[in-house]
Each structure stands twice: as C-alpha cells, then as structure tokens.
PDB file of C-alpha atoms and ligand atoms in Angstrom:
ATOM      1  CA  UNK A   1    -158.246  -1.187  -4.044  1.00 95.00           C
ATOM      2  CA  UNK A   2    -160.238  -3.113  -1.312  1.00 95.00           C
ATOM      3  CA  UNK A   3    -162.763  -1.664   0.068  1.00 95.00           C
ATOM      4  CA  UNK A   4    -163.030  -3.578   4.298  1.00 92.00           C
ATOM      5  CA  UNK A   5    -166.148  -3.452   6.384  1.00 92.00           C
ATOM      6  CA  UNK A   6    -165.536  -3.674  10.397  1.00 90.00           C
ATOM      7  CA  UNK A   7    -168.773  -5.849  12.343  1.00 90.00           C
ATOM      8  CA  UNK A   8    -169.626  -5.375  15.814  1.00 92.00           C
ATOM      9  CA  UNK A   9    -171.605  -8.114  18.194  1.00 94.00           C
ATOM     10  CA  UNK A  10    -173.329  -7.580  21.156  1.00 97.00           C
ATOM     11  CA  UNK A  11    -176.659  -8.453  22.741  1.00 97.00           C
ATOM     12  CA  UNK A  12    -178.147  -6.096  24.075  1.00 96.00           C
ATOM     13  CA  UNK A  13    -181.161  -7.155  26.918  1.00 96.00           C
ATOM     14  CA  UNK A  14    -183.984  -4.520  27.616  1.00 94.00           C
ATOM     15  CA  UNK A  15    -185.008  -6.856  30.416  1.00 94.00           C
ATOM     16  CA  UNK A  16    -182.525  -6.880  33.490  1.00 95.00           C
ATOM     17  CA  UNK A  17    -183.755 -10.112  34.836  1.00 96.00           C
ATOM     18  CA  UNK A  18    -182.739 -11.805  31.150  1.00 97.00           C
ATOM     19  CA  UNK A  19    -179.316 -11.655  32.276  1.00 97.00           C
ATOM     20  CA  UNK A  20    -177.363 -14.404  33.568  1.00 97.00           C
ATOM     21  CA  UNK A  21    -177.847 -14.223  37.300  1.00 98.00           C
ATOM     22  CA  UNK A  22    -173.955 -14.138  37.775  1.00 98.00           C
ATOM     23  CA  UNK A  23    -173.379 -11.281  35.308  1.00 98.00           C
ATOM     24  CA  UNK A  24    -176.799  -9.074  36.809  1.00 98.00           C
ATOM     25  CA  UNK A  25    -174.547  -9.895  40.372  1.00 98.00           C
ATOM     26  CA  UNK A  26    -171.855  -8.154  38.560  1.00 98.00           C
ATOM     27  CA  UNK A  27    -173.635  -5.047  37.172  1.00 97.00           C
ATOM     28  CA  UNK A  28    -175.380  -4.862  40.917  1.00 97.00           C
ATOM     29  CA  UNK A  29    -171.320  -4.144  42.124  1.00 98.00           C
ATOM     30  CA  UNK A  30    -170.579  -1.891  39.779  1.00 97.00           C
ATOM     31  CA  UNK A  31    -173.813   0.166  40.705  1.00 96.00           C
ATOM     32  CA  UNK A  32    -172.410  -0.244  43.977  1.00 97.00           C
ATOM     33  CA  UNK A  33    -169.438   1.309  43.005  1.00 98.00           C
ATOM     34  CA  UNK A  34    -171.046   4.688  41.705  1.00 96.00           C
ATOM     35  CA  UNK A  35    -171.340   5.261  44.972  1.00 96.00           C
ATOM     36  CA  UNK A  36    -167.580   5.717  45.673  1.00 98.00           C
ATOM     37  CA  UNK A  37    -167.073   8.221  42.688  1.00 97.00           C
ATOM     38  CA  UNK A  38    -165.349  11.070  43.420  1.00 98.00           C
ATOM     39  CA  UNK A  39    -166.618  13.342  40.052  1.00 96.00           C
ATOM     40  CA  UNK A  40    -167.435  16.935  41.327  1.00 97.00           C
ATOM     41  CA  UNK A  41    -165.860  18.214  38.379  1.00 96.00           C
ATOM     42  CA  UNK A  42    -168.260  16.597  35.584  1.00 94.00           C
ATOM     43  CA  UNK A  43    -170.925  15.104  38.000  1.00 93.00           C
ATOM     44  CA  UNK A  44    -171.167  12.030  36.023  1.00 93.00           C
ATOM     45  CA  UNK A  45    -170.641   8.942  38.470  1.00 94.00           C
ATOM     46  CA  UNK A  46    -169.246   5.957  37.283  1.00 96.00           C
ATOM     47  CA  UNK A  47    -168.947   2.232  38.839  1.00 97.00           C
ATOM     48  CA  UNK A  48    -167.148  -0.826  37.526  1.00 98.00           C
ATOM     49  CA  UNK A  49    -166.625  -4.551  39.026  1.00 98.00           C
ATOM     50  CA  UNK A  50    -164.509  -6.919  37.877  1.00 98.00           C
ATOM     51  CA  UNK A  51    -164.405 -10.691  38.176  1.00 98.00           C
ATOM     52  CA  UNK A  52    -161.729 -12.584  38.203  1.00 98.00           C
ATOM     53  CA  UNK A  53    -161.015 -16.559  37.667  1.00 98.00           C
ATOM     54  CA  UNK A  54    -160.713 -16.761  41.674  1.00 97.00           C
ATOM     55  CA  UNK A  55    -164.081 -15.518  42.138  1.00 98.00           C
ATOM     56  CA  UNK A  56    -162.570 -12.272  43.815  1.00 98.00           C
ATOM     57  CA  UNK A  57    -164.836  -9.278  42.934  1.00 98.00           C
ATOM     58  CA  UNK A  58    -162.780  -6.081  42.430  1.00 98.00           C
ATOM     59  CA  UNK A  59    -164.731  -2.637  42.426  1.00 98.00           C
ATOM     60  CA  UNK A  60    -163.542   0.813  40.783  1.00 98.00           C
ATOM     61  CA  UNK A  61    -165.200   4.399  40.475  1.00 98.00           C
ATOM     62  CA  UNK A  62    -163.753   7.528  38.613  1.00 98.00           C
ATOM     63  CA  UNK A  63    -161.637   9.313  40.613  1.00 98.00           C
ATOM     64  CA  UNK A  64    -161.785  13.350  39.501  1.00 98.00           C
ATOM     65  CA  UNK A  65    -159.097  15.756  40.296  1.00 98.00           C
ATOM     66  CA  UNK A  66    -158.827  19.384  39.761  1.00 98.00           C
ATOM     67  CA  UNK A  67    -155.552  19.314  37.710  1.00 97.00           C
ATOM     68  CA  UNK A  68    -158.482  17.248  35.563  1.00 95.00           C
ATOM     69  CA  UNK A  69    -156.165  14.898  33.383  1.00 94.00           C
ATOM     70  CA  UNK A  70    -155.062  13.875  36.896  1.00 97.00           C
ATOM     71  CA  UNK A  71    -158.037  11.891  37.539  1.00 98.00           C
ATOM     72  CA  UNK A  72    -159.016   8.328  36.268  1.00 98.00           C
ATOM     73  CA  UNK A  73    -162.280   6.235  34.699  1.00 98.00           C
ATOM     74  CA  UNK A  74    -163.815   3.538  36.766  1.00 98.00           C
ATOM     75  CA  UNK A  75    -163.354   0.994  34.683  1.00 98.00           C
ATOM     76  CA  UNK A  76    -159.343   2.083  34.415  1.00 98.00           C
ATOM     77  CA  UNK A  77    -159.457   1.840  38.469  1.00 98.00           C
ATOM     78  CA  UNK A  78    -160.846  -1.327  38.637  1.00 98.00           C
ATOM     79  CA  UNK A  79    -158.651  -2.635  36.061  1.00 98.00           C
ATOM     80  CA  UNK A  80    -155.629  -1.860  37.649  1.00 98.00           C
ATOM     81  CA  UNK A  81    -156.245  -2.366  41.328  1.00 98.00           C
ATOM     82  CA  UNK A  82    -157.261  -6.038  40.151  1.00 98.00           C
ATOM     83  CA  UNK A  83    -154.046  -6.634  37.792  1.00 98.00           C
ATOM     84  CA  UNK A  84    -151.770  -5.043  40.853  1.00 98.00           C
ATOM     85  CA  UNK A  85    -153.374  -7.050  43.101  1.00 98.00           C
ATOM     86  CA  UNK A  86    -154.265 -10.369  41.654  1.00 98.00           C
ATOM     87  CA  UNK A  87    -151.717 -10.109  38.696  1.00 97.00           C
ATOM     88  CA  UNK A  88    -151.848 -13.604  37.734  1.00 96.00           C
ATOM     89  CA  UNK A  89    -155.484 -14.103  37.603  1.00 98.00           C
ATOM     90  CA  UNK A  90    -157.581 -14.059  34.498  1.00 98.00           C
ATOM     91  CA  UNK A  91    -160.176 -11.587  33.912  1.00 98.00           C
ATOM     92  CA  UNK A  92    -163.398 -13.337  33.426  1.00 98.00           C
ATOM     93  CA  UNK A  93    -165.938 -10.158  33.103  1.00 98.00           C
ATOM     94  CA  UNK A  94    -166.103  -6.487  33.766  1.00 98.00           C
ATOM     95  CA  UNK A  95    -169.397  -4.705  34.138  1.00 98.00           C
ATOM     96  CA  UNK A  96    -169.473  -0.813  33.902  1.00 98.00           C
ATOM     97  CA  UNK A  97    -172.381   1.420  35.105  1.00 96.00           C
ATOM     98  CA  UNK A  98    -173.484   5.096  36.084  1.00 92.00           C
ATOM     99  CA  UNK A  99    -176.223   6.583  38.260  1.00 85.00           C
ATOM    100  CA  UNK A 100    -179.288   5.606  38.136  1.00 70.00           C
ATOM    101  CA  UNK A 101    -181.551   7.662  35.452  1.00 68.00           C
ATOM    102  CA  UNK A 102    -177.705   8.932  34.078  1.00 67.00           C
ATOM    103  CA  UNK A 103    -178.083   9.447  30.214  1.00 68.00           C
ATOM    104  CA  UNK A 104    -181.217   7.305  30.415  1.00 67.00           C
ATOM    105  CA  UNK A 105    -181.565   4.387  27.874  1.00 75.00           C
ATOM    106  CA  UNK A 106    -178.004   4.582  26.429  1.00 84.00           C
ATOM    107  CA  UNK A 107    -175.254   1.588  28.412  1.00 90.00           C
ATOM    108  CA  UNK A 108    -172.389   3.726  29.133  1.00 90.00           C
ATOM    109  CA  UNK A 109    -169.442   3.997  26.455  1.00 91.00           C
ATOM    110  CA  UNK A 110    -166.179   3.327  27.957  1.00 96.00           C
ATOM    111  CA  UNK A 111    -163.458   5.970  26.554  1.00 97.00           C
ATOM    112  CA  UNK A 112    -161.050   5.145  23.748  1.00 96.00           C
ATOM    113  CA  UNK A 113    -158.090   4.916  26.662  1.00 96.00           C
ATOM    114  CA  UNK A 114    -160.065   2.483  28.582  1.00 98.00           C
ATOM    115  CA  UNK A 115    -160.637   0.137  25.670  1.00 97.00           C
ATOM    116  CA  UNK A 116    -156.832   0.183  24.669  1.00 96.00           C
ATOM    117  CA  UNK A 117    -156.616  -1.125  28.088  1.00 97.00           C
ATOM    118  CA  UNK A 118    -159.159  -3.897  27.857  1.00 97.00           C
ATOM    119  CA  UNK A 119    -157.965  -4.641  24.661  1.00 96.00           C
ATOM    120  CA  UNK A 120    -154.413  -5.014  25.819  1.00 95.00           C
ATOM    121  CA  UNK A 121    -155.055  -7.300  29.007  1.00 97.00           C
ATOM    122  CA  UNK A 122    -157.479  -9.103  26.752  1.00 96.00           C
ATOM    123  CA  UNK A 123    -154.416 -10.149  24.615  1.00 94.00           C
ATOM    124  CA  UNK A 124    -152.277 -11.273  27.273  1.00 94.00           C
ATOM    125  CA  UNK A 125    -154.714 -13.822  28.355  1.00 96.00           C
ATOM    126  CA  UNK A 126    -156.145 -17.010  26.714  1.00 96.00           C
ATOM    127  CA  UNK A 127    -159.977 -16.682  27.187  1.00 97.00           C
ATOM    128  CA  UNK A 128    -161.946 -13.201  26.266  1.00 98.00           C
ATOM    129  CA  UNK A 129    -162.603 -10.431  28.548  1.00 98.00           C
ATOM    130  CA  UNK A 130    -166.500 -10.036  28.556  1.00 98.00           C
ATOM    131  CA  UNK A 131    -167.733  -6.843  28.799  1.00 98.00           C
ATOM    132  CA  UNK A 132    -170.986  -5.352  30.350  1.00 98.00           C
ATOM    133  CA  UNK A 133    -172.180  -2.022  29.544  1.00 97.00           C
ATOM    134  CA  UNK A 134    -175.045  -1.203  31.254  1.00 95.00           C
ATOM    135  CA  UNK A 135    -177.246   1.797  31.257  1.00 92.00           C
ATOM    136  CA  UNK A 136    -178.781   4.037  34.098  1.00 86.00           C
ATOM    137  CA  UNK A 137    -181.944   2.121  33.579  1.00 84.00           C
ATOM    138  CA  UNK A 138    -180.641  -1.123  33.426  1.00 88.00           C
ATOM    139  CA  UNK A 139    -180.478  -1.479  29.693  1.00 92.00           C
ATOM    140  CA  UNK A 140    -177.472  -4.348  29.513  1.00 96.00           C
ATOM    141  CA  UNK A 141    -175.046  -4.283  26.160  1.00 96.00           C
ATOM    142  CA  UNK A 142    -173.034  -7.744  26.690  1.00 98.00           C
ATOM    143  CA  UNK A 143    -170.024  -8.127  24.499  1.00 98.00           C
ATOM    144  CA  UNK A 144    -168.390 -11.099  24.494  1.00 98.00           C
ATOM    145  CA  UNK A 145    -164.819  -9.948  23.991  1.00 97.00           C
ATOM    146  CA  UNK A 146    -163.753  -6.994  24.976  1.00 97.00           C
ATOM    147  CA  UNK A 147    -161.529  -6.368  22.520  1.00 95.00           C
ATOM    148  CA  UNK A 148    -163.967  -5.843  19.667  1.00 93.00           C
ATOM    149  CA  UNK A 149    -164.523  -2.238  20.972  1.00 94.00           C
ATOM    150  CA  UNK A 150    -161.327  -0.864  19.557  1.00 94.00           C
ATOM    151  CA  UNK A 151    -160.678  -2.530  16.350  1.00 91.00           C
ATOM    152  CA  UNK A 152    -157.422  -1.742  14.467  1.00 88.00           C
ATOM    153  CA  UNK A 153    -155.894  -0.800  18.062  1.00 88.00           C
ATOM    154  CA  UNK A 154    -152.527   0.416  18.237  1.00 85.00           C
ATOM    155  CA  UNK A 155    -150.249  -2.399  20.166  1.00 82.00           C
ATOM    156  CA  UNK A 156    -146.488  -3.404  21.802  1.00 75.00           C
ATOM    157  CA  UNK A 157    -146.494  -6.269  19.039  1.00 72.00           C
ATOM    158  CA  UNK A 158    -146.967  -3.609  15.977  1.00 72.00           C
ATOM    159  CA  UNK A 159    -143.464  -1.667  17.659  1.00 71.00           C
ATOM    160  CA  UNK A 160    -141.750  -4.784  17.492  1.00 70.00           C
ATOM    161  CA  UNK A 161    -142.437  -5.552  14.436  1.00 64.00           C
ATOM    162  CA  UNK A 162    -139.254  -5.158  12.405  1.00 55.00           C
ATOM    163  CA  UNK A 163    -137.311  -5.622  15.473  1.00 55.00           C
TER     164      UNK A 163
HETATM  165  N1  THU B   1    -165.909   8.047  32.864  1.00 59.19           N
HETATM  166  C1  THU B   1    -165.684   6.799  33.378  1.00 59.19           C
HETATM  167  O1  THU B   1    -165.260   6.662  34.536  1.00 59.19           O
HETATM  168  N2  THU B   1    -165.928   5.738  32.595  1.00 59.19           N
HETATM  169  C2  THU B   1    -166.474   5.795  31.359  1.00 59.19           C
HETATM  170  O2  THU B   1    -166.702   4.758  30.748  1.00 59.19           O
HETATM  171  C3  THU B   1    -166.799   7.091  30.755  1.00 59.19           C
HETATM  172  C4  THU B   1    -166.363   8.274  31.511  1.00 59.19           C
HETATM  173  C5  THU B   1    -165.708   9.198  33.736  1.00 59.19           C
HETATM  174  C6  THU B   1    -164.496  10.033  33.466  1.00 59.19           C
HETATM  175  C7  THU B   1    -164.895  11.339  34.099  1.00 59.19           C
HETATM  176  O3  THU B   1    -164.617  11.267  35.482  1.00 59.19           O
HETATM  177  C8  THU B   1    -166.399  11.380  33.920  1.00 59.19           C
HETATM  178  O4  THU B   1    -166.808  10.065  33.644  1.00 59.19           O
HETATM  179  C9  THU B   1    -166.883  12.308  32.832  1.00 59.19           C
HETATM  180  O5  THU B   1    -166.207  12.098  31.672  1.00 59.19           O
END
C-alpha cells in the first residue's frame, strides 16, 4: 500500500496593487465583464478575460438560460470565443471575477467543468495557463498553472491508452 499526498500552490495577495500591473489590467477586464452577465436565474455575475500571446484581450460572462443546463460559466465563454477565434494562439493568463462585495473575501472557484477545460487547453500548449482568481473585494489567488486545479483529471490520452 502507498499512501499519496496531492500539494497545491498559489499566492494569494490581500493587497490589489501587489499584483503585477499587467495581471491587475487583466482582473480590471474581467470585472468589466460582470457587467455583461446574463444570470437572472442565480444572480451571481461572473466576468473572465483572457490574454493571449498576441496581446488580444478576450472577455466572457455567464450566460443563464431558463432550460438552466443550457447556459454557460464565464470563464467557459471566454475560453471558447478566444480558441474559436484566435485558435492558434497561446493562452498566456485568464483572470476570473464576480461583483463587487459577491461572497466577500473568498476569489471565486471555477466549477469542476471549467477546470477540465483549462486543464485540457493547458496540455495542448507548451507554456502554463496562469490563472487568476480574484475575489469581490479584490482578494487575488494567482496560480501559476492552471492545471493544478483538477489533479488526477480525466483526459483523451487516458482513452487511448491501449489503443
Ligand atoms: N459561474 C461562473 O460563470 N463561473 C464560475 O467560476 C462559477 C460559477 C456561474 C454559473 C452560473 O451562471 C452562476 O455562476 C451560478 O452558479
């Protein structure tokens, strides 16, 4: 028997302005973004922004729907509008945040489908996805690969395996 142990790193910064200027810029979209959430089924209202290697800022908010599986996270958005429109270009950060005063203290915690899909463009490129989580009162977690949030992640590679 072998008993494993799992370790997560991030920094976290209780001081907005001890962020790197470019990744603060980044946050600042995504809070940006909350404004273009559609959620008047849960009320919670959720930006992201991503950056890519050309610079290009890409912005997503959750987009609710009545039928409610229907609808989609910000970060999912963002994610996807980038990658269909700039498929070849790496992803060099993604910053997630809510409302202002939203759950105050805590960065927000992307869903387990959202991290599969970090996980899995983080894999298909040769530098790490960093992420920023930040929280309604502009707590900052800063991870710097994405794919740490969802260890032991299900994959394409594991169903070839055998193949
Ligand atoms: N949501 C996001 O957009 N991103 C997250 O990281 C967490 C949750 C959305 C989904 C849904 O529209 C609402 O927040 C409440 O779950």
């Amino acid at each position: 028997m072998l008993k494993r142990k799992i370790e997560l790193e991030f920094t976290e910064y209780d001081d907005f302005n001890e962020l790197d200027p470019a990744d603060q810029h980044l946050v600042n979209e995504a809070r940006r973004a909350v404004g273009h959430a559609y959620a008047p089924y849960s009320d919670f209202k959720v930006g992201a922004a991503v950056l890519l290697e050309n610079g290009n800022i890409i912005i997503g908010s959750n987009q609710e729907n009545a039928a409610y599986p229907s609808g989609l996270c910000a970060e999912r958005v963002a994610l996807f509008a980038a990658k269909s429109q700039f498929p070849d270009q790496k992803i060099i950060a993604v910053a997630i945040a809510t409302a202002a005063g939203e759950i105050t203290g805590e960065p927000i915690a992307p869903c387990g489908g959202c991290r599969q899909v970090f996980a899995e463009y983080g894999d298909q490129q040769p530098s790490e996805i960093v992420l920023l989580l930040a929280a309604g009162n502009l707590r900052v977690s800063r991870f710097e690969d994405a794919r740490i949030l969802l260890p032991g992640r299900f994959s394409w590679k594991d169903l070839k395996k055998g193949r």
